[in-house]
GROMACS .gro file of C-alpha atoms in nm:
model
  212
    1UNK     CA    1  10.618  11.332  12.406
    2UNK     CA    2  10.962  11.146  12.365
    3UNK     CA    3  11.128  11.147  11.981
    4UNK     CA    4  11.027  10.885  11.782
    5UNK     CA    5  11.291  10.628  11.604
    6UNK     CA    6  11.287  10.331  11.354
    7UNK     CA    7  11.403  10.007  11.328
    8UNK     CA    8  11.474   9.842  11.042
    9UNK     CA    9  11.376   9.498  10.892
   10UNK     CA   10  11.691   9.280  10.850
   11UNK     CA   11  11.505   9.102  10.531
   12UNK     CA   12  11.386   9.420  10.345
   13UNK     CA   13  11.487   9.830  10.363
   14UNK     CA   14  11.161   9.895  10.287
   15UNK     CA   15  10.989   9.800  10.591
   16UNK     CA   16  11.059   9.977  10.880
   17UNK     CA   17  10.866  10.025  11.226
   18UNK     CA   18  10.802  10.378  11.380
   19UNK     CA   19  10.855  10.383  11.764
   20UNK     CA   20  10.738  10.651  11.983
   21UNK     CA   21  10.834  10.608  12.347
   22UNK     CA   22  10.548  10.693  12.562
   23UNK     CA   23  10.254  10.586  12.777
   24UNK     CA   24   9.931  10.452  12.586
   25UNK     CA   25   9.633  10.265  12.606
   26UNK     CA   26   9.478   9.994  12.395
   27UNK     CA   27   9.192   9.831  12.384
   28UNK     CA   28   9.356   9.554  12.642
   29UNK     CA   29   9.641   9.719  12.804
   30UNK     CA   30   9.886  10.007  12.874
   31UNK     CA   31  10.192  10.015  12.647
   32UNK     CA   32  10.517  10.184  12.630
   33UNK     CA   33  10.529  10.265  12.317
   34UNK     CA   34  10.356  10.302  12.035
   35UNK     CA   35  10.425  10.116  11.670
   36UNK     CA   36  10.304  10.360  11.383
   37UNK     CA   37  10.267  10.063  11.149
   38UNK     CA   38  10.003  10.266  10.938
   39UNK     CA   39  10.250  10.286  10.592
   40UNK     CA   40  10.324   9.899  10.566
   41UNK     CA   41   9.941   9.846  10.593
   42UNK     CA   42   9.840  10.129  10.344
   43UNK     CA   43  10.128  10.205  10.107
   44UNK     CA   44  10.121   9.951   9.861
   45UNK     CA   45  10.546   9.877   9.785
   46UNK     CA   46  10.545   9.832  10.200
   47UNK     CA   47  10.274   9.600  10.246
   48UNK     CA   48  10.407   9.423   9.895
   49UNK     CA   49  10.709   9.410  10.113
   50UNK     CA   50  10.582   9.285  10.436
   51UNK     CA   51  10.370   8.987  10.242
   52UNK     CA   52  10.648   8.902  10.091
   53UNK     CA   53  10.868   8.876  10.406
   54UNK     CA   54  10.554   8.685  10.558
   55UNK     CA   55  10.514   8.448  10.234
   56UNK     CA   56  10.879   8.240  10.310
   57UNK     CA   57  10.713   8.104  10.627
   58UNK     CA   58  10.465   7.877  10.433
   59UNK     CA   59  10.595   7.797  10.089
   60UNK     CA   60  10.628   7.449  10.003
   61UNK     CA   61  10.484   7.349  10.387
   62UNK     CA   62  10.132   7.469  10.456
   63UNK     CA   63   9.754   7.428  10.278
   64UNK     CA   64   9.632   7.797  10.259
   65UNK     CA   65   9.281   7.858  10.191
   66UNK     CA   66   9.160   8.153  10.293
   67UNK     CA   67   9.343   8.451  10.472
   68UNK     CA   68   9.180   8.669  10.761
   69UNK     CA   69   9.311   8.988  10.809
   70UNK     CA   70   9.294   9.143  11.113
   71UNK     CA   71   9.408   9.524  11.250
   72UNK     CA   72   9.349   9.683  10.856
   73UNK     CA   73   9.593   9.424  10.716
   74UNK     CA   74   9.342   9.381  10.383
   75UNK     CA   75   9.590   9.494  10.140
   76UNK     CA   76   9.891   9.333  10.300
   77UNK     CA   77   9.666   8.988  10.223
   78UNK     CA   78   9.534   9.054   9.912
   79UNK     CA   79   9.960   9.064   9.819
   80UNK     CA   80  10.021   8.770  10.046
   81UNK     CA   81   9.750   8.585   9.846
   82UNK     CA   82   9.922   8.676   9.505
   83UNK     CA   83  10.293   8.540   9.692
   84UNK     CA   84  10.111   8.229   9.771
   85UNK     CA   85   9.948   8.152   9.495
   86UNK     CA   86  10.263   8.259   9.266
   87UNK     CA   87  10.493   8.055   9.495
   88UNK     CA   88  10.291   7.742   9.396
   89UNK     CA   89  10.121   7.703   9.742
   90UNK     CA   90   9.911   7.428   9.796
   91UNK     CA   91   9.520   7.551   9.813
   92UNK     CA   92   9.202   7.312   9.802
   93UNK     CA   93   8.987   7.541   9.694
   94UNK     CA   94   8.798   7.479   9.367
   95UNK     CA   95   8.917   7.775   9.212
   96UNK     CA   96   9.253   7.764   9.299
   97UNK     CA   97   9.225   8.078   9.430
   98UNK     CA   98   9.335   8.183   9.774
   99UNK     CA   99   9.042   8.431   9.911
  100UNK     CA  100   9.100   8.738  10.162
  101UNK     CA  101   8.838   8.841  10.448
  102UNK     CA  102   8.760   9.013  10.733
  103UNK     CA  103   8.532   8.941  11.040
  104UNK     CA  104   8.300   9.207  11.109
  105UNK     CA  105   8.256   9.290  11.489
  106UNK     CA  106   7.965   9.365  11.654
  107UNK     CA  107   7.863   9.580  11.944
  108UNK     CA  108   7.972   9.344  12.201
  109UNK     CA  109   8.316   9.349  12.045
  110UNK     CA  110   8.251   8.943  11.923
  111UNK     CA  111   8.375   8.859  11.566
  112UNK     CA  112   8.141   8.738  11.302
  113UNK     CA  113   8.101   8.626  10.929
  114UNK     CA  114   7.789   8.683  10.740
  115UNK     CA  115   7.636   8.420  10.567
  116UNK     CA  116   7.738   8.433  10.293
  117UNK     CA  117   8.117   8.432  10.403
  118UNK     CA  118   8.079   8.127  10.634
  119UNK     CA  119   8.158   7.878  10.329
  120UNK     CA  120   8.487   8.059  10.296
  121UNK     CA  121   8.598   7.950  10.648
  122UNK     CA  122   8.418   7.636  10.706
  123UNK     CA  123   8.645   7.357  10.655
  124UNK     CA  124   8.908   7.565  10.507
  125UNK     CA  125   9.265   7.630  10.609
  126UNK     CA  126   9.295   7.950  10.742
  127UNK     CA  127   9.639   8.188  10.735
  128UNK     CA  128   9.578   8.455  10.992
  129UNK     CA  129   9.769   8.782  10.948
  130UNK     CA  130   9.756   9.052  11.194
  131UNK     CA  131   9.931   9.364  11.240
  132UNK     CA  132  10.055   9.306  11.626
  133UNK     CA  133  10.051   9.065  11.865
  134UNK     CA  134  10.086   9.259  12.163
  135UNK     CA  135   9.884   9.106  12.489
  136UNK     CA  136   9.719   8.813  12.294
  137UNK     CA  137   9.373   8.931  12.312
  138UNK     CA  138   9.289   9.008  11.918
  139UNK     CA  139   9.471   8.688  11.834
  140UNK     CA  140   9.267   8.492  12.112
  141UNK     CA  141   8.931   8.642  11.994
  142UNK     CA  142   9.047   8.543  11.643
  143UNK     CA  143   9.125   8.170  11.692
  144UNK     CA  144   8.787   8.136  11.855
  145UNK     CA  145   8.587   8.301  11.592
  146UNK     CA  146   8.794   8.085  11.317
  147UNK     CA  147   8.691   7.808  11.521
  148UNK     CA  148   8.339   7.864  11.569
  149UNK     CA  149   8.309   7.858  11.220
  150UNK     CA  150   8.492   7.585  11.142
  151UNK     CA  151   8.807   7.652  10.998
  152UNK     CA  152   9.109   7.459  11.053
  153UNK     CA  153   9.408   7.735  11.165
  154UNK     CA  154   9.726   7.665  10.930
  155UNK     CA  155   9.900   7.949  11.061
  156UNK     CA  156   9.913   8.316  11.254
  157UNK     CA  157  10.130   8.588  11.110
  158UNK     CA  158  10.232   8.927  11.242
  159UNK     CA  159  10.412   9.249  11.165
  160UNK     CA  160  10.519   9.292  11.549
  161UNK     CA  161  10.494   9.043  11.872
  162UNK     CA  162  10.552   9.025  12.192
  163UNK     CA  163  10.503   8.692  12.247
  164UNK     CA  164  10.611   8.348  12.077
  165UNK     CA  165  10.283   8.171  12.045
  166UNK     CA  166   9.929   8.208  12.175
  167UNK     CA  167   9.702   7.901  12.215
  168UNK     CA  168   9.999   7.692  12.164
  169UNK     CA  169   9.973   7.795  11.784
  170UNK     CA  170  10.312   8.000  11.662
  171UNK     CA  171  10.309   8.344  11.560
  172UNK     CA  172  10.542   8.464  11.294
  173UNK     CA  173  10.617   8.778  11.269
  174UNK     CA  174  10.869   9.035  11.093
  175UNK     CA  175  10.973   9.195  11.487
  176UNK     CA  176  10.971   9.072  11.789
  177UNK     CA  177  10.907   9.247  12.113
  178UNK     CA  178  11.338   9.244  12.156
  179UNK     CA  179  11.381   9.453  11.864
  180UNK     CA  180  11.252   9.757  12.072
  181UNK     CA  181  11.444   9.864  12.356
  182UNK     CA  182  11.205   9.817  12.691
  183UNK     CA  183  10.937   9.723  12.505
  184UNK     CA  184  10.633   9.621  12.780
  185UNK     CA  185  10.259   9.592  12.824
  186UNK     CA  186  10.097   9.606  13.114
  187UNK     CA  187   9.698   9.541  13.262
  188UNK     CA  188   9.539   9.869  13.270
  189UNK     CA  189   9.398   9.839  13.613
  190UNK     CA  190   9.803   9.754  13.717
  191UNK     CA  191   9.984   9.977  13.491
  192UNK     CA  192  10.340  10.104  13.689
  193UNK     CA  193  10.277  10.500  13.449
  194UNK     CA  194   9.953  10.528  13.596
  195UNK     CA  195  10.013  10.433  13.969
  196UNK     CA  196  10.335  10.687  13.952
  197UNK     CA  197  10.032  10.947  13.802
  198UNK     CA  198  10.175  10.942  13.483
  199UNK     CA  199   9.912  11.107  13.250
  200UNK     CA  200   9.808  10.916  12.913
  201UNK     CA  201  10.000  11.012  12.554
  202UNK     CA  202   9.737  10.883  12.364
  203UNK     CA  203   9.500  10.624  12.287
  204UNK     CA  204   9.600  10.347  12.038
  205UNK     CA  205   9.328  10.189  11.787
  206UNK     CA  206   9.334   9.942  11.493
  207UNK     CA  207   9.346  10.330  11.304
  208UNK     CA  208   9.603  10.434  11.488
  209UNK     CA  209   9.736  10.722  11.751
  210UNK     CA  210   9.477  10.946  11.926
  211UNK     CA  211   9.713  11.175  12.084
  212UNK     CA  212   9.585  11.351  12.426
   0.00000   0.00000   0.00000
């Protein structure tokens, strides 16, 4: 498997992305490489980091309600909350309080909310965070599950994307698919690694690298 390298965040030191050249599958696609993003979601001075580098995007301009995290991005929302809420954010909630969910999924890979979450998303604005943004697909099944439920989308936000917006809503994010050198995703039933018979490096989940 090819050496792995990092890039560095312009905004902060602290938050850096692990590359690992390679062929991979995800849920969706083939990729060429693999992000290791597993520190800025689980170490808490990175993810501290990352919601802060994610906060500047909405202060002083957006309603924020409720955030959805997506891809294990819990504790980089519960610190995004904080940002929000310290930065003087504008939330309607009775409280004041910003809250921070996740959808479950269930066996037919559709997102949900219990019951007793739905008043958390109905009518609310929603800030979804996300920890790529790769072929669309998590984002897409998102926006239709916020949707469903009736919340009103006030924004999309993502450690790494490939693409500028999805659904014609936005997606910020800290890098950007020309930060890493060849960077692609392809179908899997029209990936170029497999039709040269180039065997798998490993599988990629929301937990991270299953190496083969």
């Amino acid at each position: 498997m090819p050496n792995s390298y990092k890039i560095n965040s312009p905004y902060n030191n602290l938050i850096k992305l692990n590359v690992t050249p390679g062929h991979y599958a995800t849920l969706s696609s083939h990729i060429n490489a693999y992000i290791d993003l597993t520190t800025l979601k689980a170490r808490s001075s990175e993810a501290k980091a990352v919601a802060k580098s994610m906060c500047g995007e909405y202060i002083a301009t957006t309603v924020v309600d409720v955030i959805i995290c997506m891809d294990g991005t819990d504790v980089i929302g519960a610190y995004l909350a904080d940002e929000l809420t310290n930065s003087g954010i504008m939330c309607m909630n009775a409280h004041g309080s910003i809250y921070v969910i996740t959808p479950e999924q269930n066996a037919m890979g559709q997102l949900t909310f219990p019951d007793n979450v739905v008043p958390m998303v109905r009518g609310k604005h929603v800030l979804l965070v996300l920890a790529t943004a790769s072929t669309g697909h998590t984002v897409q099944k998102a926006i239709e599950c916020i949707q469903y439920y009736g919340g009103i989308i006030a924004g999309i936000s993502s450690i790494f994307t490939a693409t500028d917006e999805i659904e014609g809503y936005p997606i910020h994010s800290i890098f950007h698919k020309k930060d890493i050198d060849d960077y692609d995703s392809f179908p899997s039933d029209n990936c170029p690694f497999c039709r040269s018979g180039v065997k798998l490096d490993g599988i990629v989940s929301v937990r991270g690298l299953n190496k083969l």
